[in-house]
Coordinates of C-alpha atoms in Angstrom, one line a residue:
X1 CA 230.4 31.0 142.1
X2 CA 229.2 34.2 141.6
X3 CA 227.7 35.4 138.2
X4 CA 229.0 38.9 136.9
X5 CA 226.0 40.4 134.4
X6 CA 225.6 43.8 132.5
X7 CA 223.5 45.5 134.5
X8 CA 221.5 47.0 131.3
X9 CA 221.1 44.1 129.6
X10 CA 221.6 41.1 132.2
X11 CA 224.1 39.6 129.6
X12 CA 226.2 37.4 131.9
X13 CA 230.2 38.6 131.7
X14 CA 231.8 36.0 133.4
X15 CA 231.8 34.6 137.0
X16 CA 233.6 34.6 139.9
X17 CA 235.0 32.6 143.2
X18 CA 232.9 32.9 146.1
X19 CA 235.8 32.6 148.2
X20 CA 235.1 30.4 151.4
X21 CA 236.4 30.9 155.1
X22 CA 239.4 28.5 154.8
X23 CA 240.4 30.2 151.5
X24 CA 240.3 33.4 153.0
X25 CA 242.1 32.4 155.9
X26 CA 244.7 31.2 153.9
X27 CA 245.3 33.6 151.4
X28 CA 245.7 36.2 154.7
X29 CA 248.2 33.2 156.0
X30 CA 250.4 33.5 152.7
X31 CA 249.9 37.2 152.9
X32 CA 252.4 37.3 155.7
X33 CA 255.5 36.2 153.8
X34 CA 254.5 38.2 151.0
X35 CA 254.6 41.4 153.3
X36 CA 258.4 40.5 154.0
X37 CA 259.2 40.3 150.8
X38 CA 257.8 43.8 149.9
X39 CA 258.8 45.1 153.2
X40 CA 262.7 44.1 151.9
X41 CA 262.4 46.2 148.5
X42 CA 264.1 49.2 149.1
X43 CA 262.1 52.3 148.2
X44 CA 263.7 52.8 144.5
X45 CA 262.3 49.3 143.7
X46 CA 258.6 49.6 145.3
X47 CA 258.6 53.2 143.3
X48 CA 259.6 51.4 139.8
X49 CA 256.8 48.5 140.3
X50 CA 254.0 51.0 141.0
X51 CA 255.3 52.6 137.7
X52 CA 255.2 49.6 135.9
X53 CA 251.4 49.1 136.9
X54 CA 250.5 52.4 135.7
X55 CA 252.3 52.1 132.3
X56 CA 250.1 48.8 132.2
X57 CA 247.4 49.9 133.0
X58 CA 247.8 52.6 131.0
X59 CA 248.2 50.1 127.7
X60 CA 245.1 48.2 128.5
X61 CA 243.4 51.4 129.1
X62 CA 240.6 51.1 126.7
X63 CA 239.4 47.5 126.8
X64 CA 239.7 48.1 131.3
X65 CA 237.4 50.9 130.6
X66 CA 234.8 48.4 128.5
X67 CA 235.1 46.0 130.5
X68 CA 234.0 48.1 133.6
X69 CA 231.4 49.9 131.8
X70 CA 229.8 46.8 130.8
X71 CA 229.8 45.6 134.4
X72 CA 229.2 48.6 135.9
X73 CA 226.8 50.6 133.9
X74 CA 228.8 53.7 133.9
X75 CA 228.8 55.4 130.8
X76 CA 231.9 54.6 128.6
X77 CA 233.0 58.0 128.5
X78 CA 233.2 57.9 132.2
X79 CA 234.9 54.2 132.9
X80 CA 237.1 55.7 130.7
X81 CA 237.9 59.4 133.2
X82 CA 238.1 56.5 136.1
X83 CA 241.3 54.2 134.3
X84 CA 242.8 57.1 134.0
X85 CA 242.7 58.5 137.8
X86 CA 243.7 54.6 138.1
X87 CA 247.0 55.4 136.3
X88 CA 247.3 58.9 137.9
X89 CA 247.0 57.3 141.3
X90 CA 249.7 54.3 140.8
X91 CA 252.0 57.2 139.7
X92 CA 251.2 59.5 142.2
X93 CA 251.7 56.4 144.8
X94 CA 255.3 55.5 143.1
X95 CA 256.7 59.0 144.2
X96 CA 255.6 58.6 147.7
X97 CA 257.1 55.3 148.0
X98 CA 260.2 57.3 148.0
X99 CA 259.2 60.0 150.4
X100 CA 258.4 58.2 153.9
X101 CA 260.2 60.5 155.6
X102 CA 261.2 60.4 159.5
X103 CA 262.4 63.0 161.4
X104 CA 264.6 64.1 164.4
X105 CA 263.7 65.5 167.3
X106 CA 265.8 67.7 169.5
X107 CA 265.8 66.0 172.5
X108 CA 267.5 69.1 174.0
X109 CA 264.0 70.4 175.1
X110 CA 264.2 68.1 177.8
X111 CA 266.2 69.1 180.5
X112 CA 269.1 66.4 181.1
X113 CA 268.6 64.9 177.6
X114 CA 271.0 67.0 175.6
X115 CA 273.5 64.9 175.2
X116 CA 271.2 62.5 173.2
X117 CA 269.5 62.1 169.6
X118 CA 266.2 60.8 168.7
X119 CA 265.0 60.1 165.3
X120 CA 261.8 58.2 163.9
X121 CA 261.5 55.9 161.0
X122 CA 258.8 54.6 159.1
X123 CA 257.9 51.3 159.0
X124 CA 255.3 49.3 156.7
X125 CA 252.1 48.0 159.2
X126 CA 252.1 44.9 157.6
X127 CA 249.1 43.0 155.7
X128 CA 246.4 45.7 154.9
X129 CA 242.6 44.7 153.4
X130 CA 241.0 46.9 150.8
X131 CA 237.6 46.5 150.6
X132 CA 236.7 48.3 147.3
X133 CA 232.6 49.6 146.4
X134 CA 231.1 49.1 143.3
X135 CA 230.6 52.8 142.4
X136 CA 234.3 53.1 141.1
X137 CA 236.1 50.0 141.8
X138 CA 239.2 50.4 139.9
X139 CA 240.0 54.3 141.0
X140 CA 239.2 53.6 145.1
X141 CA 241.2 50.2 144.3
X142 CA 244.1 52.3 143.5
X143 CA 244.0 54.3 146.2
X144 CA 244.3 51.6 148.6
X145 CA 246.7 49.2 146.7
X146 CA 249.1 51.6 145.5
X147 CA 249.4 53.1 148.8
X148 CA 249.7 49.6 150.9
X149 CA 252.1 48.5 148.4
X150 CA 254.0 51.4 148.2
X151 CA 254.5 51.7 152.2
X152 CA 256.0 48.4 151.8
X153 CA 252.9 46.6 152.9
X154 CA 251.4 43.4 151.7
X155 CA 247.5 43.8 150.4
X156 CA 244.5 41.7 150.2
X157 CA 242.0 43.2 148.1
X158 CA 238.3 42.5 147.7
X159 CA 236.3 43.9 144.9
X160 CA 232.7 44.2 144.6
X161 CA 230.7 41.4 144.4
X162 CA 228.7 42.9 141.4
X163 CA 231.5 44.1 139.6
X164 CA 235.1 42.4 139.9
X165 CA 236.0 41.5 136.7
X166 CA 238.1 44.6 136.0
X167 CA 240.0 44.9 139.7
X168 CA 240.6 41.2 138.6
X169 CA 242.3 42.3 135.5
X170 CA 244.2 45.1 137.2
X171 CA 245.7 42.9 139.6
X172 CA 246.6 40.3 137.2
X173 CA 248.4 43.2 135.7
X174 CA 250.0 43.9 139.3
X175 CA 251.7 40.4 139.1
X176 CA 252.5 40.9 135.5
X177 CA 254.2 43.9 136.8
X178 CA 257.1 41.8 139.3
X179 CA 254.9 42.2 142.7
X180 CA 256.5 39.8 144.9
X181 CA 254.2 36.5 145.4
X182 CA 251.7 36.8 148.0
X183 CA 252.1 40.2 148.6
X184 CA 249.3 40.8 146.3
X185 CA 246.2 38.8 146.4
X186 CA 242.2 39.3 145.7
X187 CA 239.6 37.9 147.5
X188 CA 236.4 37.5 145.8
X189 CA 232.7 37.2 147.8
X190 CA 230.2 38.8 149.7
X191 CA 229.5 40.3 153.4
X192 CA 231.0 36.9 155.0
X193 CA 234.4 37.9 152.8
X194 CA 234.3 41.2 154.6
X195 CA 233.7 40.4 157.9
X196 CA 236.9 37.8 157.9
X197 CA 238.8 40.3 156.6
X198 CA 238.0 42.6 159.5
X199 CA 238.2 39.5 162.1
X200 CA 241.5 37.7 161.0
X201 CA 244.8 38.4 163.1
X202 CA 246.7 38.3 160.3
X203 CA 245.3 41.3 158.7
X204 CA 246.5 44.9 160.2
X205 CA 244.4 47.5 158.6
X206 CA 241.3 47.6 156.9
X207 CA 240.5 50.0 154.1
X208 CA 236.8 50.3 153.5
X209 CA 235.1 53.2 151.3
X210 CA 231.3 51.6 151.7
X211 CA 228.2 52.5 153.6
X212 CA 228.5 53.8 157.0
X213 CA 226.3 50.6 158.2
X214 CA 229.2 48.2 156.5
X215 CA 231.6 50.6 158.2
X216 CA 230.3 50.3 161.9
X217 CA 230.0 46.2 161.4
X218 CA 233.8 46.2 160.2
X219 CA 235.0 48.9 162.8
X220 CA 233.2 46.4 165.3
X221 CA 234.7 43.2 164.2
X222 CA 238.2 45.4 164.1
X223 CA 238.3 46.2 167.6
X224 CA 239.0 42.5 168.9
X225 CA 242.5 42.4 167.4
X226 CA 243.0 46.0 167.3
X227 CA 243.0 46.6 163.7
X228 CA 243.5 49.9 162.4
X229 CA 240.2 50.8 160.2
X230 CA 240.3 53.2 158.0
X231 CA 236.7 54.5 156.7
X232 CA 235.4 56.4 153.9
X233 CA 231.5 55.5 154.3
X234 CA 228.5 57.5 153.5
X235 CA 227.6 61.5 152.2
X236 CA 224.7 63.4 151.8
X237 CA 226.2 66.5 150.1
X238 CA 224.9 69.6 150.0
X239 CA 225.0 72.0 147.4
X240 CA 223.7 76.0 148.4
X241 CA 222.4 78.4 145.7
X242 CA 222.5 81.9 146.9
X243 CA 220.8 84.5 145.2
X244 CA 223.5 86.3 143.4
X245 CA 224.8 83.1 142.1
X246 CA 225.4 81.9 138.3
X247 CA 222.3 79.9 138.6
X248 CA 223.1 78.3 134.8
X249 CA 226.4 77.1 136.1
X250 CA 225.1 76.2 139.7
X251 CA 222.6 73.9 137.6
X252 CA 225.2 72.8 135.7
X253 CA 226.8 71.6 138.9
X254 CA 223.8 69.7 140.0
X255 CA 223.3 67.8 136.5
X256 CA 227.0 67.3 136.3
X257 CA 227.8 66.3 139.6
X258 CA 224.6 64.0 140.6
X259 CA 222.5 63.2 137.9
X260 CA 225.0 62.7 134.7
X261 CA 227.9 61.1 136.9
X262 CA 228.8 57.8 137.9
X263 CA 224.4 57.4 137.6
X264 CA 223.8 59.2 140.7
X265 CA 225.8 56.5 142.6
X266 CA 228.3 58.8 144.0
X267 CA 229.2 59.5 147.9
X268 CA 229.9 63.2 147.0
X269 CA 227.6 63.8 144.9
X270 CA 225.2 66.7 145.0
X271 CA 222.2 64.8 146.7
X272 CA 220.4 68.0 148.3
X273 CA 220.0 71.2 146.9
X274 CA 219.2 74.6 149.2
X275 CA 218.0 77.3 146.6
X276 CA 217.7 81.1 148.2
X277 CA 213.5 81.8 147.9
X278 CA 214.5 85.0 145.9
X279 CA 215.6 82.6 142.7
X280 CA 214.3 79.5 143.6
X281 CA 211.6 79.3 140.8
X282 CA 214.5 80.7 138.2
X283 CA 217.3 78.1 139.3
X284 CA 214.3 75.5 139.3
X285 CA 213.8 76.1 135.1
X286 CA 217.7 76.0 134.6
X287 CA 217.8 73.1 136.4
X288 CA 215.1 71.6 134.3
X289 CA 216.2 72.9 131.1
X290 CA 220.1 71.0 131.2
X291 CA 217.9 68.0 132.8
X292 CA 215.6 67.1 129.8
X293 CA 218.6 67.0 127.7
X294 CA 220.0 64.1 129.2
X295 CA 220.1 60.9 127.5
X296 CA 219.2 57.7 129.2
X297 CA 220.4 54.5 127.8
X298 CA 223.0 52.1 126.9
X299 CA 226.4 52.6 128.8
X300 CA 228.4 51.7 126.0
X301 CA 227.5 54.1 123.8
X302 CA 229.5 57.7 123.4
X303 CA 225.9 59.2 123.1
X304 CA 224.8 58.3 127.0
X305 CA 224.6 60.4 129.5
X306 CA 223.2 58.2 132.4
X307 CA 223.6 54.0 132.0
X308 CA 221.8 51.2 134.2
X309 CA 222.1 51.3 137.9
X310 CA 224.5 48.6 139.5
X311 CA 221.2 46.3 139.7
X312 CA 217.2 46.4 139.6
X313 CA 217.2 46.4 143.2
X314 CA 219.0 49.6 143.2
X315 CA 216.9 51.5 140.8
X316 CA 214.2 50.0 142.7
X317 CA 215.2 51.5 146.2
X318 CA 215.5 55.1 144.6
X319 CA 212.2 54.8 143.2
X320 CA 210.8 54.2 146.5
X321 CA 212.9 57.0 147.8
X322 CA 211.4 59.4 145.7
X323 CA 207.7 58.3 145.9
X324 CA 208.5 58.7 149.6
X325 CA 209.6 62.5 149.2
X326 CA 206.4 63.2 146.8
X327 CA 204.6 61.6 149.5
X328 CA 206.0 63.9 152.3
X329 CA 205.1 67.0 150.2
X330 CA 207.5 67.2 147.1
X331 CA 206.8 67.8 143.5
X332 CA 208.2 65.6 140.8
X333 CA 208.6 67.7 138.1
X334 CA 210.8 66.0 135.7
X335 CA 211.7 61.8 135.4
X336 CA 211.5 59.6 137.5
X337 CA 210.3 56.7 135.1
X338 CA 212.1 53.0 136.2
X339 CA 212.8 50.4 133.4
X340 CA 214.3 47.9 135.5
X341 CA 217.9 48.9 136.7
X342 CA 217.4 51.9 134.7
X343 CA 216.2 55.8 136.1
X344 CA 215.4 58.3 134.3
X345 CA 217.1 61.4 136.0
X346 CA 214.2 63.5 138.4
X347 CA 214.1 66.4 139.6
X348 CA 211.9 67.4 142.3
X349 CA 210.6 70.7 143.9
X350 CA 209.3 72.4 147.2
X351 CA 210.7 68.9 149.4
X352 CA 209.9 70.1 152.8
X353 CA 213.3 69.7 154.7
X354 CA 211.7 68.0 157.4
X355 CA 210.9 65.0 155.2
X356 CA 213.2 61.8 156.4
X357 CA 213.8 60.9 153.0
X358 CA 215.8 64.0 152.1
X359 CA 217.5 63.1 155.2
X360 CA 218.4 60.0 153.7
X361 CA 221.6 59.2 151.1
X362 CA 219.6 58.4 147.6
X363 CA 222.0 56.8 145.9
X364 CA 220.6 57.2 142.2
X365 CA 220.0 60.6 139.5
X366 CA 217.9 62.6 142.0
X367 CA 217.9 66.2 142.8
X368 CA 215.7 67.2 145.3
X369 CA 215.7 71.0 145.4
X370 CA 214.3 73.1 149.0
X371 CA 214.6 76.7 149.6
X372 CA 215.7 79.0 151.8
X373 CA 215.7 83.1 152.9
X374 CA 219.0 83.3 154.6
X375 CA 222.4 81.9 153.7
X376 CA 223.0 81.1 157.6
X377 CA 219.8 79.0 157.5
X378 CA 220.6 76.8 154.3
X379 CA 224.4 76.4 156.9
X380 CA 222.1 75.0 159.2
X381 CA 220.0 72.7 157.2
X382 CA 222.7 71.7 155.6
X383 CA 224.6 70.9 158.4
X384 CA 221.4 68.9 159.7
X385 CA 222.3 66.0 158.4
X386 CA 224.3 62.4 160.3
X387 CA 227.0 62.8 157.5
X388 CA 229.7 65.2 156.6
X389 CA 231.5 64.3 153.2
X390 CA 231.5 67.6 151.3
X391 CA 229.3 70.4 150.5
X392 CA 229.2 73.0 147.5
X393 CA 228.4 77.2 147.8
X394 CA 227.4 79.1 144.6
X395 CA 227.7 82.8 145.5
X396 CA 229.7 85.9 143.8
X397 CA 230.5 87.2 147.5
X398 CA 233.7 85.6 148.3
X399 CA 233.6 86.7 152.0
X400 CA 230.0 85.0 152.0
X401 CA 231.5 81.6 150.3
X402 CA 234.9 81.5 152.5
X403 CA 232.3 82.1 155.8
X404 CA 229.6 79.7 154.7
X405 CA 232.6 77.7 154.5
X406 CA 234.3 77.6 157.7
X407 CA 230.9 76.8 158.8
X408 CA 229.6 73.8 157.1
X409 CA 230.4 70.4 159.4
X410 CA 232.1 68.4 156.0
X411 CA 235.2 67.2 155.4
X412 CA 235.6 69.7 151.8
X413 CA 233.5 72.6 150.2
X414 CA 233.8 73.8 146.8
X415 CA 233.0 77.4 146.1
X416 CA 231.3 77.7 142.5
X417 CA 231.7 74.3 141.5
X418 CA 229.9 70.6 142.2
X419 CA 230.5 68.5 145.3
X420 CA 231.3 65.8 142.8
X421 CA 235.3 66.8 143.2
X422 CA 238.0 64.1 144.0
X423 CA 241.1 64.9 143.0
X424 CA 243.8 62.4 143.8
X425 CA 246.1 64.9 145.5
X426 CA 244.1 66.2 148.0
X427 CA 242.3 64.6 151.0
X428 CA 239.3 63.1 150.9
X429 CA 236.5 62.0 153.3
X430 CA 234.6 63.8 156.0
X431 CA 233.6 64.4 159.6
X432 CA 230.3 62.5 161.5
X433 CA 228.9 59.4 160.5
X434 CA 231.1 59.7 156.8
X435 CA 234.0 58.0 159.1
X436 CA 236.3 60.9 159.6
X437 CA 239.6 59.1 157.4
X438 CA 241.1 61.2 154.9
X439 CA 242.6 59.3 151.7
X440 CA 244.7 60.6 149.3
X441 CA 248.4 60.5 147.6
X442 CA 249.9 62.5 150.1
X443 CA 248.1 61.1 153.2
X444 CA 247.3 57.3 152.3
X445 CA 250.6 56.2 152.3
X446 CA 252.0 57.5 155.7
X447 CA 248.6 56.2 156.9
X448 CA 250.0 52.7 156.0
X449 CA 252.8 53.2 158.0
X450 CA 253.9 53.6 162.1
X451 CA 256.4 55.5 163.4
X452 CA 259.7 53.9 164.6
X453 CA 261.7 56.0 167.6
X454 CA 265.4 55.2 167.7
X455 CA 267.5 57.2 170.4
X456 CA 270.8 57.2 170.4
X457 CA 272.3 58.2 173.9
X458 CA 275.6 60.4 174.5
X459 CA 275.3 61.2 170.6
X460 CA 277.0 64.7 171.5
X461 CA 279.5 65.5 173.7

């Protein structure tokens, strides 16, 4: 079994299955029949159950968004922004269940084939895995479910280890809602759990958003049956301050967006900040200023701004990241301070952009803030980097933003605003080691799907 605890306070919340290989096996076994049976709904009737989540989902709102702030260490505020993507998402999903669409192609731009009609359909791929991170386990859950289910796919789910107890709810509600038996199921474990999921024939696709180490295991384990692997994996976002920038707001972005969201444990969040020389000290005080204000503390109170990492080790990993960065020549200037899972949010000054541990993704509330003396050099440092997620420009220049733009190696920028950004109706991911998928509403669930040719011959006279 595997104990669920409160990250903050160690209180234990329940405990889980550590699923073994045979029960794995199995539930991918059962999977099959269930992906008939959703395969059969017609698209009215996949649209209806995904609306029938949401709208439970939606009722149980509040005590989902406890229950994963408690296992999480989220703030409460924010568990509470994440249920409510989760419904957004199952909605959003319901409408494309009933928008698959194939098309025809005029076969007369073949010479001798005019006579003839071709036309694709889309087809469900079958049994897909989600493998869901602990960062924000219910909203990436969504993303994967939803769109399986809506394709007409069967799913197999695995939530994190550290934090499944409110997937586990969500899919109970799933069932609740008239899913078809089998074509929903959760798996419950560790790395062993993933790597069958990435191994078993019966499984089509895998779904991961995880680290881009997990990513090249599962891609690996993938390739002997051919699996389609779809993966969102690491980001080391960058975030440029040019001098004629709103440095308030542009600080704004860097508290919001890494150090008073999701505890720093975000793949797009702002984790490196390029400051032009000119106002590097200035943006340095705002930065401070909104910092100090946070408040550090238990996630289940409205006052917090920054809750318990997922575990000790965690905090303990971003402590050693930083002391590595002061080491290579960086200035803590603010925080810092561990209390077990907990970090106080730091801030930290004149890091030489050749250290390796601003190379690296700190997954915590750091900001580590370099400089720089011309907009095209903070494109290359920023682009020195093995990942590509997004990136963020503060400028007033909108011909310097849109070309600082078309120049940055990421999947997304955002002009004026945090790299922090996912919104459920655009695409998501990014280039490099980041995995290169893109998941969203409007691309997830033709992901899930392959393309069907039917040609009818002599269709014309």
């Amino acid at each position: 079994m595997i104990e669920v605890c409160n990250p903050g306070t160690g209180e234990l919340l329940g405990e889980v299955e550590s699923f073994t290989e045979e029960r794995v096996a199995s539930v991918v076994d059962t999977a099959q029949a269930g992906q008939q049976e959703m395969a059969a709904l017609p698209a009215y009737e996949r649209e209806s159950l995904l609306r029938r989540v949401a709208d439970l989902v939606e009722t149980e709102s509040e005590s989902l968004a406890r229950l994963l702030a408690a296992e999480n260490g989220k703030p409460i505020a924010q568990t509470r922004g994440e249920v409510e993507a989760a419904v957004r998402i199952f909605r959003g999903y319901a409408g494309e269940a009933t928008r698959l669409f194939g098309r025809q192609i005029p076969l007369d731009a073949v010479p001798g084939l005019e006579r003839h009609l071709a036309v694709t359909m889309r087809e469900p791929l079958g049994v897909v895995a989600a493998i869901v991170p602990f960062n924000y386990p219910v909203e990436l859950y969504a993303h994967k479910a939803a769109a399986a289910l809506a394709a007409g796919n069967a799913v197999v789910a695995q939530p994190p280890a550290r934090c499944p107890l409110a997937v586990l709810r969500v899919a109970e509600l799933v069932a609740q809602a008239g899913a078809p038996p089998h074509a929903h199921q959760v798996v419950t474990g560790g790395v062993r759990v993933s790597q069958l999921l990435a191994e078993l024939p019966g499984i089509v696709a895998v779904s991961l958003t995880g680290s881009t180490v997990a990513g090249r295991e599962l891609a690996r384990r993938g390739a002997d049956t051919l699996k389609k692997v779809f993966l969102e994996l690491g980001g080391n976002d960058a975030l440029i301050v040019c001098a004629d920038a709103d440095l308030g707001e542009a600080a704004r972005a860097v508290v919001l967006g890494r150090l008073a969201r999701g505890n720093g444990q975000i793949c797009c969040a702002v984790k490196r900040v390029y400051a032009e020389q000119a106002v590097y000290g200035e943006f340095v005080e705002a930065l401070l200023e909104q910092t100090r204000k946070l408040t550090v503390g238990d996630q289940m109170l409205e006052s917090t701004d920054v809750g318990p990492l997922i575990a000790q080790e965690a905090a303990e990993r971003v402590e050693a990241a930083v002391h590595r960065l002061v080491s290579d020549g960086a200035t803590l200037v603010t925080g810092g301070g561990r209390r077990e899972a907990f970090y106080d949010p730091a801030v930290l000054s004149d890091v030489p952009v050749s250290s390796e541990a601003f190379a690296e993704e700190i997954f915590g509330p750091v900001a580590p803030v370099a400089s720089f003396t011309d907009p095209m050099e903070a494109v290359r440092l920023a682009n020195d980097s093995p990942y590509g997620l997004q990136a963020a420009v503060f400028t007033r220049d909108i011909s310097r933003a849109f070309t600082i733009a078309s120049k940055l190696d990421v999947g997304s920028v955002v002009i004026n605003g945090s790299t922090a950004l996912r919104a459920e109706n655009l695409p998501f991911g990014g280039t490099k080691a980041t995995g290169g998928h893109r998941e969203g509403v409007h691309d997830t669930a033709l992901e899930f799907t392959r393309q069907k040719t039917v040609i009818v011959m002599e269709a014309f006279e």
